[in-house]
Amino acid sequence: MTSVETADLDIPTEDGVADAYLAHPADGSPHPEVLLYMDAFGLRPQLKSMADRLAEAGYTVLVPNVFYRHGRAPLFDLPEFIDPGARPEIFERIGPVMQALTPELAMRDAGAYLRWLAESPVAADGPVALTGYCMGARLALLTAGTYPERVAASAGFHGGRLATDAPDSPHLVAGEITAELYFGHADEDPSLPAEQIDRLEQALTAAGVRHTCEVYSGAHHGYTQADTASYDREGDERHWAALLDLLKRTF
């Protein structure tokens, strides 16, 4: 198994400083870059362990706290095991913070994250891959369309609100995307109903985007997150196989 080096760091943005987590192989060499977008629960040990697993596979992985405007991570007082059904006040706190991160702000930040990776000595020259979870899947899709010259691959898992009727819906960037995309949708996910899955698929197909959209049967929103009540081991391992396969094709 590849030895991994990790660090907590700060990334300057146009609006302040974003705290972040970095993981990469501890061999002193630069490696292909992966920008990992967090879910709404934020930068925490679960996401750091996912970054470590990608680093063990040979990648330099950056996980920014996209909610940095509201404070450094951990921003929320979360239990070790997160069950929003048992503690609905969790989303009462998270909701306003998540809504405050507009697509415009998020994509301005994405430019800062991508610049940091481009200048990092532990990141190889060349394009970046993205992976995002829950709200992070939206950010990954938007980033692929906003920075097509930098993004070679983008994956999203149990993403919500990917193809709405809103004028800033993420699927509307499809025409700008040059990357290969993969989506692992959750079958039991009210935030991404069947009509949105169809709308996303149609938009990507019409734009000629290389993509794979799969629906994980029986999976709930958040199925990759082992510290939550939504976790599904089978769906999570399927996600890892799909993600690593995409990265292998990309790099």
Short mmCIF file of C-alpha atoms in Angstrom, two decimals:
data_model
loop_
_atom_site.label_atom_id
_atom_site.label_comp_id
_atom_site.label_asym_id
_atom_site.label_seq_id
_atom_site.Cartn_x
_atom_site.Cartn_y
_atom_site.Cartn_z
CA MET A 1 0.00 0.00 0.00
CA THR A 2 1.31 3.46 -0.93
CA SER A 3 2.40 5.60 2.01
CA VAL A 4 0.43 8.84 2.21
CA GLU A 5 1.42 12.31 3.37
CA THR A 6 -1.31 14.69 4.55
CA ALA A 7 -1.57 18.35 5.54
CA ASP A 8 -4.11 20.93 6.63
CA LEU A 9 -3.57 24.11 4.66
CA ASP A 10 -5.04 27.47 3.63
CA ILE A 11 -5.88 28.53 0.09
CA PRO A 12 -6.19 32.25 -0.77
CA THR A 13 -9.37 33.09 -2.67
CA GLU A 14 -10.83 36.32 -3.99
CA ASP A 15 -13.08 36.48 -0.93
CA GLY A 16 -10.76 35.31 1.85
CA VAL A 17 -8.95 32.13 2.81
CA ALA A 18 -10.34 28.62 2.42
CA ASP A 19 -9.06 25.98 4.77
CA ALA A 20 -8.47 22.63 3.08
CA TYR A 21 -7.06 19.13 3.44
CA LEU A 22 -4.37 17.71 1.18
CA ALA A 23 -3.38 14.06 0.73
CA HIS A 24 -0.78 12.69 -1.68
CA PRO A 25 1.67 9.80 -2.04
CA ALA A 26 4.69 10.30 0.21
CA ASP A 27 7.28 9.63 -2.47
CA GLY A 28 8.38 13.17 -3.22
CA SER A 29 7.00 13.05 -6.77
CA PRO A 30 4.12 15.01 -8.31
CA HIS A 31 0.95 13.05 -9.01
CA PRO A 32 -2.26 13.61 -11.01
CA GLU A 33 -4.63 16.01 -9.31
CA VAL A 34 -8.08 15.30 -7.90
CA LEU A 35 -10.29 18.03 -6.47
CA LEU A 36 -12.77 16.44 -4.05
CA TYR A 37 -15.91 18.44 -3.33
CA MET A 38 -17.46 17.85 0.08
CA ASP A 39 -21.06 17.10 0.97
CA ALA A 40 -23.18 19.47 3.06
CA PHE A 41 -21.88 18.08 6.37
CA GLY A 42 -18.51 19.57 5.53
CA LEU A 43 -14.82 18.79 5.79
CA ARG A 44 -14.47 16.13 8.49
CA PRO A 45 -12.66 12.82 9.19
CA GLN A 46 -14.87 10.85 6.77
CA LEU A 47 -13.92 13.00 3.80
CA LYS A 48 -10.28 13.03 4.86
CA SER A 49 -10.29 9.22 4.87
CA MET A 50 -11.73 9.25 1.35
CA ALA A 51 -8.97 11.61 0.22
CA ASP A 52 -6.40 9.32 1.84
CA ARG A 53 -7.78 6.33 -0.09
CA LEU A 54 -7.43 8.21 -3.37
CA ALA A 55 -3.89 9.23 -2.42
CA GLU A 56 -3.05 5.59 -1.73
CA ALA A 57 -4.16 4.92 -5.31
CA GLY A 58 -1.59 7.43 -6.59
CA TYR A 59 -3.32 10.81 -6.69
CA THR A 60 -2.80 14.23 -5.13
CA VAL A 61 -6.15 15.10 -3.57
CA LEU A 62 -7.39 18.49 -2.39
CA VAL A 63 -10.55 18.80 -0.25
CA PRO A 64 -11.48 22.45 0.34
CA ASN A 65 -13.92 23.69 2.94
CA VAL A 66 -16.32 25.32 0.49
CA PHE A 67 -18.19 26.92 3.41
CA TYR A 68 -15.09 28.86 4.51
CA ARG A 69 -16.94 32.21 4.39
CA HIS A 70 -18.83 31.06 7.48
CA GLY A 71 -15.80 29.77 9.39
CA ARG A 72 -13.15 27.10 9.44
CA ALA A 73 -14.02 23.42 9.52
CA PRO A 74 -15.58 21.84 11.45
CA LEU A 75 -18.29 24.42 10.97
CA PHE A 76 -21.06 22.34 12.51
CA ASP A 77 -21.16 20.42 15.77
CA LEU A 78 -21.79 16.99 14.29
CA PRO A 79 -22.05 13.69 16.13
CA GLU A 80 -19.65 10.89 15.20
CA PHE A 81 -22.59 9.12 13.53
CA ILE A 82 -24.85 11.50 11.61
CA ASP A 83 -28.56 10.66 11.46
CA PRO A 84 -30.53 13.72 10.28
CA GLY A 85 -33.75 11.79 10.81
CA ALA A 86 -33.01 11.58 14.51
CA ARG A 87 -31.62 15.11 14.70
CA PRO A 88 -33.45 17.33 12.18
CA GLU A 89 -31.83 20.43 13.69
CA ILE A 90 -28.64 19.47 11.84
CA PHE A 91 -30.11 20.56 8.51
CA GLU A 92 -31.70 23.59 10.11
CA ARG A 93 -28.16 24.82 10.73
CA ILE A 94 -26.66 23.60 7.48
CA GLY A 95 -29.42 24.75 5.10
CA PRO A 96 -28.79 28.52 5.21
CA VAL A 97 -25.04 28.05 4.83
CA MET A 98 -25.50 25.77 1.85
CA GLN A 99 -27.96 28.16 0.19
CA ALA A 100 -25.56 31.08 0.64
CA LEU A 101 -23.01 29.36 -1.62
CA THR A 102 -24.30 30.57 -4.97
CA PRO A 103 -23.00 29.12 -8.24
CA GLU A 104 -21.18 32.41 -8.89
CA LEU A 105 -19.34 32.29 -5.57
CA ALA A 106 -18.61 28.58 -5.86
CA MET A 107 -17.09 28.92 -9.32
CA ARG A 108 -15.01 31.91 -8.28
CA ASP A 109 -13.63 29.69 -5.51
CA ALA A 110 -13.12 26.80 -7.93
CA GLY A 111 -10.72 28.97 -9.87
CA ALA A 112 -8.66 29.47 -6.71
CA TYR A 113 -8.59 25.74 -5.93
CA LEU A 114 -7.51 24.92 -9.48
CA ARG A 115 -4.80 27.59 -9.43
CA TRP A 116 -3.46 26.24 -6.15
CA LEU A 117 -3.24 22.75 -7.60
CA ALA A 118 -1.55 24.05 -10.77
CA GLU A 119 1.15 25.69 -8.65
CA SER A 120 1.62 22.86 -6.14
CA PRO A 121 4.87 20.88 -6.38
CA VAL A 122 3.05 17.69 -5.37
CA ALA A 123 0.58 18.00 -8.28
CA ALA A 124 1.59 16.85 -11.75
CA ASP A 125 1.31 19.12 -14.75
CA GLY A 126 -1.81 18.56 -16.78
CA PRO A 127 -5.55 18.38 -16.25
CA VAL A 128 -7.45 17.75 -13.04
CA ALA A 129 -10.20 15.29 -12.18
CA LEU A 130 -13.15 16.13 -9.94
CA THR A 131 -15.33 14.07 -7.66
CA GLY A 132 -18.23 15.42 -5.64
CA TYR A 133 -20.76 14.11 -3.14
CA CYS A 134 -24.30 15.34 -2.50
CA MET A 135 -24.03 19.12 -3.05
CA GLY A 136 -20.46 18.47 -4.18
CA ALA A 137 -21.77 16.67 -7.25
CA ARG A 138 -23.39 19.95 -8.34
CA LEU A 139 -20.13 21.79 -7.78
CA ALA A 140 -18.21 19.19 -9.78
CA LEU A 141 -20.61 19.49 -12.71
CA LEU A 142 -20.48 23.29 -12.63
CA THR A 143 -16.69 23.29 -12.42
CA ALA A 144 -16.39 20.96 -15.41
CA GLY A 145 -18.46 23.43 -17.44
CA THR A 146 -16.83 26.58 -16.10
CA TYR A 147 -13.21 25.44 -16.45
CA PRO A 148 -13.29 22.98 -19.37
CA GLU A 149 -9.66 23.64 -20.24
CA ARG A 150 -8.60 22.34 -16.80
CA VAL A 151 -10.97 19.46 -16.17
CA ALA A 152 -10.46 16.08 -17.86
CA ALA A 153 -12.94 14.05 -15.82
CA SER A 154 -15.69 14.71 -13.33
CA ALA A 155 -17.72 12.34 -11.16
CA GLY A 156 -20.75 12.97 -9.00
CA PHE A 157 -22.35 10.65 -6.47
CA HIS A 158 -25.80 10.95 -4.90
CA GLY A 159 -26.03 14.49 -6.20
CA GLY A 160 -29.20 16.51 -5.73
CA ARG A 161 -30.82 19.21 -7.84
CA LEU A 162 -28.57 18.56 -10.83
CA ALA A 163 -31.17 19.39 -13.49
CA THR A 164 -33.86 21.71 -12.17
CA ASP A 165 -36.01 24.33 -13.89
CA ALA A 166 -33.93 27.12 -12.36
CA PRO A 167 -31.96 29.42 -14.69
CA ASP A 168 -28.73 28.48 -12.91
CA SER A 169 -29.31 24.71 -12.87
CA PRO A 170 -25.99 22.83 -13.17
CA HIS A 171 -27.05 20.80 -16.21
CA LEU A 172 -27.18 23.97 -18.30
CA VAL A 173 -23.36 24.04 -18.52
CA ALA A 174 -23.38 20.81 -20.53
CA GLY A 175 -22.55 22.59 -23.77
CA GLU A 176 -19.24 23.83 -22.35
CA ILE A 177 -17.98 20.50 -20.98
CA THR A 178 -15.09 18.67 -22.63
CA ALA A 179 -14.41 16.24 -19.75
CA GLU A 180 -15.70 12.70 -19.40
CA LEU A 181 -18.42 12.48 -16.74
CA TYR A 182 -19.71 9.76 -14.46
CA PHE A 183 -22.78 9.93 -12.22
CA GLY A 184 -23.84 7.40 -9.62
CA HIS A 185 -27.39 8.44 -8.73
CA ALA A 186 -29.17 7.18 -5.63
CA ASP A 187 -32.36 5.30 -6.40
CA GLU A 188 -34.04 6.49 -3.18
CA ASP A 189 -33.16 10.17 -3.44
CA PRO A 190 -35.96 12.77 -3.35
CA SER A 191 -33.46 15.52 -4.21
CA LEU A 192 -32.98 14.00 -7.68
CA PRO A 193 -36.27 12.63 -9.00
CA ALA A 194 -36.49 10.61 -12.21
CA GLU A 195 -37.42 13.62 -14.32
CA GLN A 196 -34.19 15.37 -13.32
CA ILE A 197 -32.14 12.28 -14.10
CA ASP A 198 -33.74 12.20 -17.55
CA ARG A 199 -33.20 15.93 -18.08
CA LEU A 200 -29.53 15.63 -17.17
CA GLU A 201 -29.04 12.64 -19.46
CA GLN A 202 -30.74 14.44 -22.36
CA ALA A 203 -28.66 17.59 -21.87
CA LEU A 204 -25.37 15.68 -21.80
CA THR A 205 -26.32 13.57 -24.81
CA ALA A 206 -27.43 16.61 -26.82
CA ALA A 207 -24.14 18.35 -26.03
CA GLY A 208 -22.08 15.34 -27.08
CA VAL A 209 -20.54 14.94 -23.63
CA ARG A 210 -18.89 11.57 -22.92
CA HIS A 211 -20.77 10.36 -19.91
CA THR A 212 -22.16 7.46 -17.92
CA CYS A 213 -25.21 7.87 -15.70
CA GLU A 214 -26.07 4.93 -13.47
CA VAL A 215 -28.80 4.58 -10.87
CA TYR A 216 -27.77 2.59 -7.80
CA SER A 217 -30.79 0.50 -6.90
CA GLY A 218 -31.91 0.84 -3.30
CA ALA A 219 -29.29 3.47 -2.47
CA HIS A 220 -30.20 6.58 -0.49
CA HIS A 221 -28.87 10.13 -0.69
CA GLY A 222 -25.46 9.97 1.01
CA TYR A 223 -24.77 6.29 0.39
CA THR A 224 -20.97 6.79 0.19
CA GLN A 225 -20.66 8.44 3.60
CA ALA A 226 -19.78 5.83 6.22
CA ASP A 227 -20.41 8.21 9.13
CA THR A 228 -24.09 8.69 8.22
CA ALA A 229 -27.32 6.71 8.46
CA SER A 230 -27.54 6.71 4.65
CA TYR A 231 -24.40 4.65 4.15
CA ASP A 232 -24.66 1.60 1.91
CA ARG A 233 -21.56 -0.57 1.73
CA GLU A 234 -22.42 -2.14 -1.63
CA GLY A 235 -23.15 1.23 -3.19
CA ASP A 236 -20.00 2.71 -1.71
CA GLU A 237 -17.74 0.00 -3.12
CA ARG A 238 -19.47 0.34 -6.48
CA HIS A 239 -18.73 4.07 -6.30
CA TRP A 240 -15.05 3.42 -5.60
CA ALA A 241 -14.76 1.01 -8.53
CA ALA A 242 -16.41 3.49 -10.91
CA LEU A 243 -14.38 6.46 -9.67
CA LEU A 244 -11.02 4.71 -9.85
CA ASP A 245 -11.86 3.37 -13.29
CA LEU A 246 -12.67 6.90 -14.48
CA LEU A 247 -9.42 8.24 -13.04
CA LYS A 248 -7.43 5.45 -14.65
CA ARG A 249 -8.92 6.33 -18.05
CA THR A 250 -8.27 10.02 -17.49
CA PHE A 251 -4.65 9.83 -16.42
#
